Backbone as CSV, one residue per row, in Angstrom:
resi,resn,N_x,N_y,N_z,CA_x,CA_y,CA_z,C_x,C_y,C_z
1,MET,33.134,162.903,141.856,32.692,161.789,141.033,31.254,162.053,140.609
2,THR,30.911,161.554,139.456,29.570,161.736,138.912,28.573,160.830,139.650
3,PRO,27.288,161.170,139.582,26.278,160.275,140.170,26.325,158.866,139.570
4,GLU,26.616,158.783,138.266,26.734,157.463,137.635,27.935,156.700,138.224
5,GLY,29.030,157.405,138.437,30.210,156.789,139.045,29.922,156.304,140.453
6,GLU,29.194,157.109,141.214,28.795,156.712,142.578,27.970,155.433,142.548
7,ALA,27.025,155.367,141.616,26.170,154.183,141.498,26.995,152.951,141.115
8,ARG,27.945,153.134,140.211,28.813,152.013,139.815,29.682,151.556,140.980
9,LEU,30.189,152.515,141.765,30.994,152.156,142.939,30.156,151.375,143.950
10,GLU,28.957,151.834,144.228,28.070,151.111,145.146,27.778,149.703,144.640
11,HIS,27.529,149.590,143.348,27.249,148.279,142.746,28.460,147.357,142.879
12,ALA,29.642,147.887,142.582,30.869,147.082,142.677,31.127,146.645,144.120
13,ALA,30.907,147.548,145.066,31.105,147.194,146.478,30.129,146.095,146.892
14,ALA,28.893,146.192,146.440,27.899,145.165,146.762,28.298,143.824,146.136
15,LEU,28.764,143.855,144.910,29.228,142.623,144.262,30.381,142.005,145.043
16,ARG,31.320,142.846,145.480,32.463,142.340,146.255,31.976,141.667,147.530
17,GLU,31.056,142.319,148.217,30.537,141.761,149.468,29.759,140.468,149.242
18,GLN,29.176,140.310,148.069,28.422,139.094,147.731,29.320,137.993,147.175
19,GLY,30.605,138.278,147.051,31.529,137.270,146.551,31.666,137.226,145.049
20,GLU,31.078,138.176,144.353,31.201,138.266,142.890,32.458,139.071,142.568
21,LEU,33.597,138.493,142.888,34.857,139.235,142.906,35.349,139.640,141.518
22,ASP,35.272,138.755,140.549,35.770,139.087,139.213,34.957,140.223,138.591
23,GLU,33.643,140.146,138.746,32.788,141.207,138.192,33.044,142.534,138.913
24,ALA,33.189,142.470,140.238,33.486,143.680,141.007,34.827,144.267,140.581
25,ARG,35.809,143.412,140.394,37.146,143.870,140.006,37.110,144.597,138.666
26,THR,36.375,144.054,137.711,36.278,144.685,136.392,35.727,146.104,136.520
27,ILE,34.653,146.262,137.252,34.033,147.583,137.429,34.982,148.522,138.174
28,LEU,35.610,148.014,139.215,36.490,148.856,140.019,37.721,149.317,139.236
29,LEU,38.274,148.455,138.423,39.421,148.861,137.601,39.020,149.930,136.577
30,GLU,37.818,149.817,136.039,37.320,150.858,135.140,37.178,152.179,135.893
31,LEU,36.618,152.112,137.083,36.452,153.324,137.890,37.799,153.925,138.285
32,ARG,38.784,153.064,138.616,40.123,153.562,138.971,40.739,154.309,137.794
33,ALA,40.514,153.806,136.578,41.051,154.487,135.396,40.390,155.856,135.200
34,GLU,39.108,155.938,135.498,38.371,157.195,135.344,38.646,158.178,136.484
35,PHE,38.817,157.659,137.700,38.981,158.490,138.900,40.192,157.974,139.692
36,PRO,41.401,158.173,139.161,42.588,157.524,139.735,42.943,157.943,141.161
37,LYS,42.457,159.073,141.619,42.828,159.532,142.964,41.704,159.353,143.979
38,ASP,40.596,158.784,143.575,39.468,158.609,144.490,39.789,157.500,145.497
39,ALA,39.886,157.873,146.758,40.287,156.932,147.811,39.253,155.831,148.026
40,ARG,37.973,156.167,147.871,36.934,155.143,148.087,37.009,154.062,147.022
41,ILE,37.244,154.462,145.792,37.399,153.475,144.720,38.670,152.664,144.956
42,ALA,39.729,153.342,145.347,41.012,152.655,145.561,40.906,151.606,146.658
43,VAL,40.230,151.920,147.762,40.153,150.939,148.852,39.297,149.738,148.443
44,GLN,38.220,149.974,147.743,37.405,148.852,147.261,38.206,147.984,146.288
45,THR,39.001,148.641,145.443,39.830,147.909,144.485,40.895,147.091,145.207
46,ALA,41.488,147.670,146.230,42.483,146.934,147.025,41.842,145.714,147.669
47,TRP,40.683,145.914,148.272,40.025,144.801,148.959,39.676,143.673,147.994
48,VAL,39.200,144.021,146.800,38.832,142.957,145.862,40.077,142.218,145.385
49,HIS,41.181,142.932,145.190,42.418,142.253,144.793,42.904,141.322,145.899
50,ASP,42.846,141.779,147.140,43.220,140.913,148.267,42.339,139.670,148.310
51,SER,41.057,139.857,148.126,40.124,138.728,148.176,40.390,137.718,147.074
52,LEU,40.923,138.190,145.971,41.249,137.302,144.853,42.648,136.700,144.972
53,GLY,43.367,137.045,146.039,44.725,136.531,146.208,45.750,137.269,145.369
54,LEU,45.413,138.476,144.946,46.306,139.294,144.114,46.940,140.389,144.968
55,GLU,47.666,139.948,145.997,48.216,140.886,146.969,49.160,141.909,146.345
56,ASP,50.010,141.461,145.415,50.932,142.399,144.761,50.177,143.558,144.116
57,ASP,49.063,143.243,143.487,48.270,144.279,142.820,47.508,145.146,143.822
58,ALA,47.211,144.606,144.970,46.434,145.352,145.970,47.222,146.513,146.562
59,VAL,48.527,146.358,146.693,49.347,147.337,147.414,49.172,148.750,146.879
60,GLU,49.309,148.939,145.576,49.228,150.295,145.017,47.860,150.918,145.291
61,HIS,46.807,150.114,145.275,45.463,150.632,145.528,45.320,151.034,147.002
62,TYR,45.871,150.225,147.894,45.863,150.596,149.313,46.599,151.912,149.537
63,GLU,47.749,152.053,148.908,48.552,153.264,149.121,47.816,154.508,148.650
64,VAL,47.144,154.435,147.513,46.342,155.562,147.028,45.192,155.838,147.994
65,ALA,44.540,154.791,148.441,43.404,154.956,149.350,43.828,155.645,150.652
66,ILE,44.914,155.180,151.238,45.372,155.711,152.523,45.820,157.162,152.391
67,ALA,46.366,157.515,151.243,46.801,158.896,151.010,45.620,159.830,150.764
68,GLY,44.451,159.277,150.500,43.275,160.080,150.165,42.372,160.326,151.354
69,ASP,41.151,160.642,151.044,40.154,161.009,152.055,39.186,159.842,152.270
70,LEU,39.379,159.131,153.372,38.525,157.993,153.720,37.825,158.254,155.049
71,THR,36.697,157.597,155.248,36.079,157.599,156.570,37.013,156.848,157.518
72,ASP,36.830,157.037,158.810,37.659,156.303,159.770,37.527,154.796,159.584
73,ASP,36.309,154.309,159.345,36.124,152.858,159.164,36.879,152.349,157.943
74,ASP,36.788,153.081,156.837,37.499,152.647,155.640,39.010,152.782,155.811
75,LEU,39.463,153.843,156.491,40.890,154.001,156.736,41.405,152.865,157.611
76,ARG,40.667,152.532,158.645,41.051,151.418,159.520,41.164,150.127,158.709
77,GLY,40.178,149.872,157.868,40.203,148.672,157.024,41.331,148.690,156.015
78,ALA,41.620,149.862,155.462,42.709,149.980,154.490,44.060,149.742,155.164
79,LEU,44.251,150.304,156.342,45.515,150.094,157.063,45.687,148.627,157.448
80,LEU,44.612,148.003,157.924,44.684,146.584,158.269,44.984,145.763,157.015
81,GLY,44.286,146.072,155.932,44.503,145.337,154.694,45.920,145.491,154.164
82,LEU,46.433,146.731,154.171,47.782,146.958,153.659,48.817,146.280,154.550
83,GLY,48.677,146.432,155.859,49.632,145.784,156.760,49.629,144.276,156.605
84,SER,48.448,143.705,156.481,48.323,142.263,156.305,48.871,141.819,154.948
85,THR,48.621,142.620,153.937,49.131,142.309,152.600,50.653,142.357,152.580
86,TYR,51.220,143.399,153.185,52.678,143.461,153.274,53.222,142.211,153.967
87,ARG,52.571,141.793,155.047,53.017,140.603,155.777,52.950,139.375,154.879
88,ALA,51.860,139.225,154.140,51.689,138.079,153.243,52.762,138.068,152.152
89,LEU,53.212,139.244,151.764,54.234,139.360,150.723,55.654,139.259,151.281
90,GLY,55.772,139.068,152.596,57.091,138.977,153.218,57.738,140.329,153.454
91,ARG,56.972,141.383,153.347,57.477,142.740,153.572,57.192,143.127,155.022
92,ASP,57.836,142.413,155.932,57.518,142.537,157.357,57.818,143.912,157.928
93,ASP,58.874,144.567,157.485,59.166,145.908,158.000,58.091,146.905,157.565
94,ASP,57.640,146.798,156.316,56.545,147.659,155.851,55.266,147.353,156.625
95,SER,55.034,146.072,156.884,53.869,145.671,157.663,53.926,146.269,159.064
96,ALA,55.076,146.158,159.713,55.228,146.687,161.078,54.997,148.193,161.094
97,ARG,55.538,148.895,160.114,55.367,150.347,160.037,53.886,150.696,159.847
98,THR,53.210,149.958,158.991,51.789,150.206,158.739,50.961,149.949,159.994
99,PHE,51.231,148.840,160.679,50.466,148.550,161.891,50.795,149.509,163.027
100,ARG,52.014,150.009,163.081,52.363,151.021,164.088,51.531,152.286,163.847
101,THR,51.473,152.727,162.600,50.650,153.889,162.240,49.182,153.631,162.573
102,ALA,48.712,152.453,162.223,47.299,152.109,162.430,46.936,152.069,163.910
103,THR,47.783,151.441,164.719,47.445,151.320,166.145,47.634,152.642,166.877
104,GLU,48.482,153.518,166.359,48.574,154.859,166.942,47.307,155.655,166.639
105,ARG,46.796,155.499,165.442,45.582,156.219,165.036,44.325,155.608,165.662
106,PHE,44.298,154.279,165.782,43.126,153.568,166.291,43.556,152.624,167.422
107,PRO,43.958,153.167,168.577,44.538,152.329,169.637,43.572,151.308,170.244
108,ASP,42.289,151.521,170.098,41.316,150.602,170.694,40.868,149.496,169.741
109,ASP,41.384,149.492,168.537,40.984,148.474,167.563,41.754,147.187,167.834
110,LEU,41.053,146.190,168.348,41.698,144.935,168.740,42.200,144.141,167.534
111,ALA,41.478,144.179,166.426,41.916,143.433,165.238,43.263,143.959,164.747
112,LEU,43.431,145.268,164.735,44.720,145.833,164.324,45.835,145.346,165.230
113,ARG,45.554,145.262,166.522,46.574,144.818,167.467,46.917,143.341,167.272
114,VAL,45.942,142.518,166.926,46.209,141.101,166.666,47.061,140.948,165.411
115,PHE,46.713,141.670,164.357,47.516,141.592,163.136,48.919,142.144,163.354
116,ARG,49.038,143.180,164.182,50.370,143.696,164.526,51.175,142.617,165.246
117,ALA,50.523,141.874,166.127,51.208,140.791,166.840,51.702,139.721,165.866
118,LEU,50.912,139.401,164.865,51.346,138.421,163.863,52.592,138.913,163.126
119,THR,52.605,140.188,162.790,53.787,140.762,162.143,54.982,140.728,163.083
120,ASN,54.758,141.067,164.354,55.857,141.009,165.322,56.423,139.595,165.409
121,TYR,55.557,138.616,165.388,56.010,137.225,165.408,56.894,136.939,164.186
122,ASN,56.426,137.344,163.004,57.210,137.123,161.783,58.568,137.800,161.842
123,ARG,58.636,138.921,162.509,59.882,139.678,162.596,60.800,139.148,163.696
124,GLY,60.386,138.066,164.361,61.212,137.480,165.408,61.009,138.103,166.776
125,HIS,59.960,138.892,166.914,59.646,139.536,168.195,58.513,138.759,168.882
126,SER,58.774,137.490,169.162,57.710,136.628,169.688,57.240,137.067,171.068
127,ARG,58.133,137.600,171.894,57.734,138.071,173.221,56.692,139.187,173.100
128,ASP,56.978,140.171,172.245,56.026,141.264,172.024,54.713,140.739,171.460
129,ALA,54.805,139.785,170.543,53.610,139.228,169.916,52.721,138.535,170.951
130,VAL,53.322,137.689,171.772,52.532,136.966,172.781,51.950,137.945,173.795
131,ALA,52.733,138.909,174.217,52.238,139.892,175.187,51.046,140.654,174.617
132,ASP,51.155,141.083,173.357,50.030,141.786,172.727,48.794,140.902,172.649
133,LEU,48.983,139.646,172.279,47.837,138.743,172.172,47.180,138.497,173.530
134,VAL,47.985,138.368,174.571,47.414,138.186,175.919,46.623,139.431,176.315
135,ARG,47.160,140.621,176.040,46.441,141.862,176.378,45.114,141.959,175.621
136,VAL,45.137,141.632,174.340,43.903,141.660,173.555,42.903,140.660,174.118
137,LEU,43.379,139.485,174.442,42.507,138.469,175.030,41.862,138.990,176.310
138,LEU,42.659,139.576,177.183,42.120,140.072,178.452,41.134,141.219,178.254
139,GLU,41.332,142.017,177.226,40.419,143.124,176.954,39.128,142.684,176.277
140,SER,39.135,141.522,175.666,37.990,141.160,174.836,37.206,139.942,175.321
141,THR,37.773,139.156,176.203,37.099,137.911,176.563,36.020,138.117,177.625
142,SER,35.040,137.254,177.557,34.051,137.166,178.627,34.120,135.781,179.275
143,ASP,35.115,135.005,178.877,35.288,133.648,179.386,35.729,133.697,180.847
144,LEU,34.914,133.141,181.707,35.184,133.213,183.152,36.445,132.465,183.552
145,SER,36.777,131.386,182.836,37.978,130.637,183.199,39.249,131.447,182.912
146,ILE,39.185,132.368,181.989,40.322,133.259,181.728,40.266,134.461,182.656
147,LEU,39.084,135.036,182.801,38.945,136.215,183.659,39.357,135.927,185.103
148,ARG,39.196,134.715,185.524,39.597,134.308,186.878,41.088,134.574,187.112
149,TYR,41.884,134.505,186.045,43.331,134.687,186.130,43.787,136.011,185.510
150,ARG,42.894,136.960,185.428,43.175,138.247,184.785,44.444,138.899,185.328
151,ARG,44.565,139.032,186.635,45.726,139.714,187.218,47.025,139.001,186.874
152,SER,47.027,137.695,187.002,48.244,136.935,186.701,48.604,137.046,185.228
153,LEU,47.617,136.896,184.361,47.885,136.977,182.929,48.364,138.379,182.539
154,ALA,47.778,139.399,183.137,48.216,140.768,182.854,49.666,140.960,183.295
155,ALA,50.023,140.410,184.441,51.403,140.519,184.921,52.359,139.759,183.999
156,TYR,51.961,138.586,183.552,52.804,137.830,182.626,52.979,138.591,181.308
157,ALA,51.928,139.226,180.838,52.018,139.982,179.588,53.054,141.097,179.693
158,GLU,53.209,141.647,180.877,54.195,142.719,181.083,55.625,142.186,181.141
159,ASP,55.787,140.935,181.573,57.136,140.371,181.679,57.030,138.855,181.538
160,LEU,57.022,138.392,180.300,56.785,136.977,180.020,57.864,136.056,180.573
161,ASP,59.045,136.558,180.792,60.137,135.713,181.265,60.232,135.625,182.776
162,ARG,59.508,136.461,183.456,59.591,136.488,184.911,58.771,135.346,185.507
163,SER,59.246,134.810,186.621,58.453,133.817,187.355,58.184,134.378,188.743
164,TRP,57.075,134.005,189.274,56.686,134.468,190.599,56.573,133.250,191.499
165,LEU,57.680,132.881,192.095,57.699,131.715,192.965,56.858,131.986,194.212
166,GLY,56.021,131.030,194.520,55.230,131.132,195.739,54.006,132.013,195.635
167,VAL,53.680,132.510,194.441,52.502,133.368,194.273,51.371,132.524,193.683
168,ASN,50.194,132.647,194.252,49.021,131.933,193.766,48.540,132.618,192.485
169,PRO,48.510,131.916,191.325,48.142,132.548,190.061,46.706,133.060,190.035
170,GLY,45.854,132.626,190.914,44.470,133.095,190.930,44.303,134.407,191.653
171,GLN,45.346,134.938,192.230,45.217,136.184,192.999,45.409,137.393,192.138
């Protein structure tokens, strides 16, 4: 990409972050026409379309971005955005596939795991969804009232239907 194109991309990204979505979209669509395979332009274009509620239009930009060369942070964001967009469009199987790929690539990303749980819920896998959410909660919370029951909650996450008669949940 040319230095002028780089400057326009930076400007469009800044506009998007400032909430100037229509202006950012105009610039990004121009850049996409000039540089149709540039993954950085594609991901910014996808994000602005998502922010505008144009999920159908965002998908193609996400797909180009993910197929291209992105930093890990941008790839993580693109996978989360595409999976979430698929879910919003009712394309739950595509969403599940995207989040499976994303969580395999970025297993420590808690946001990806939460969005995957939402997709699992939509697909009728509520047990998996709740278990994932409990695991994320246990990995991320500093709340002492939850941490007090860490062992019990971790055990429940492994088998939500099991009951432990006579076991003190605080142990």
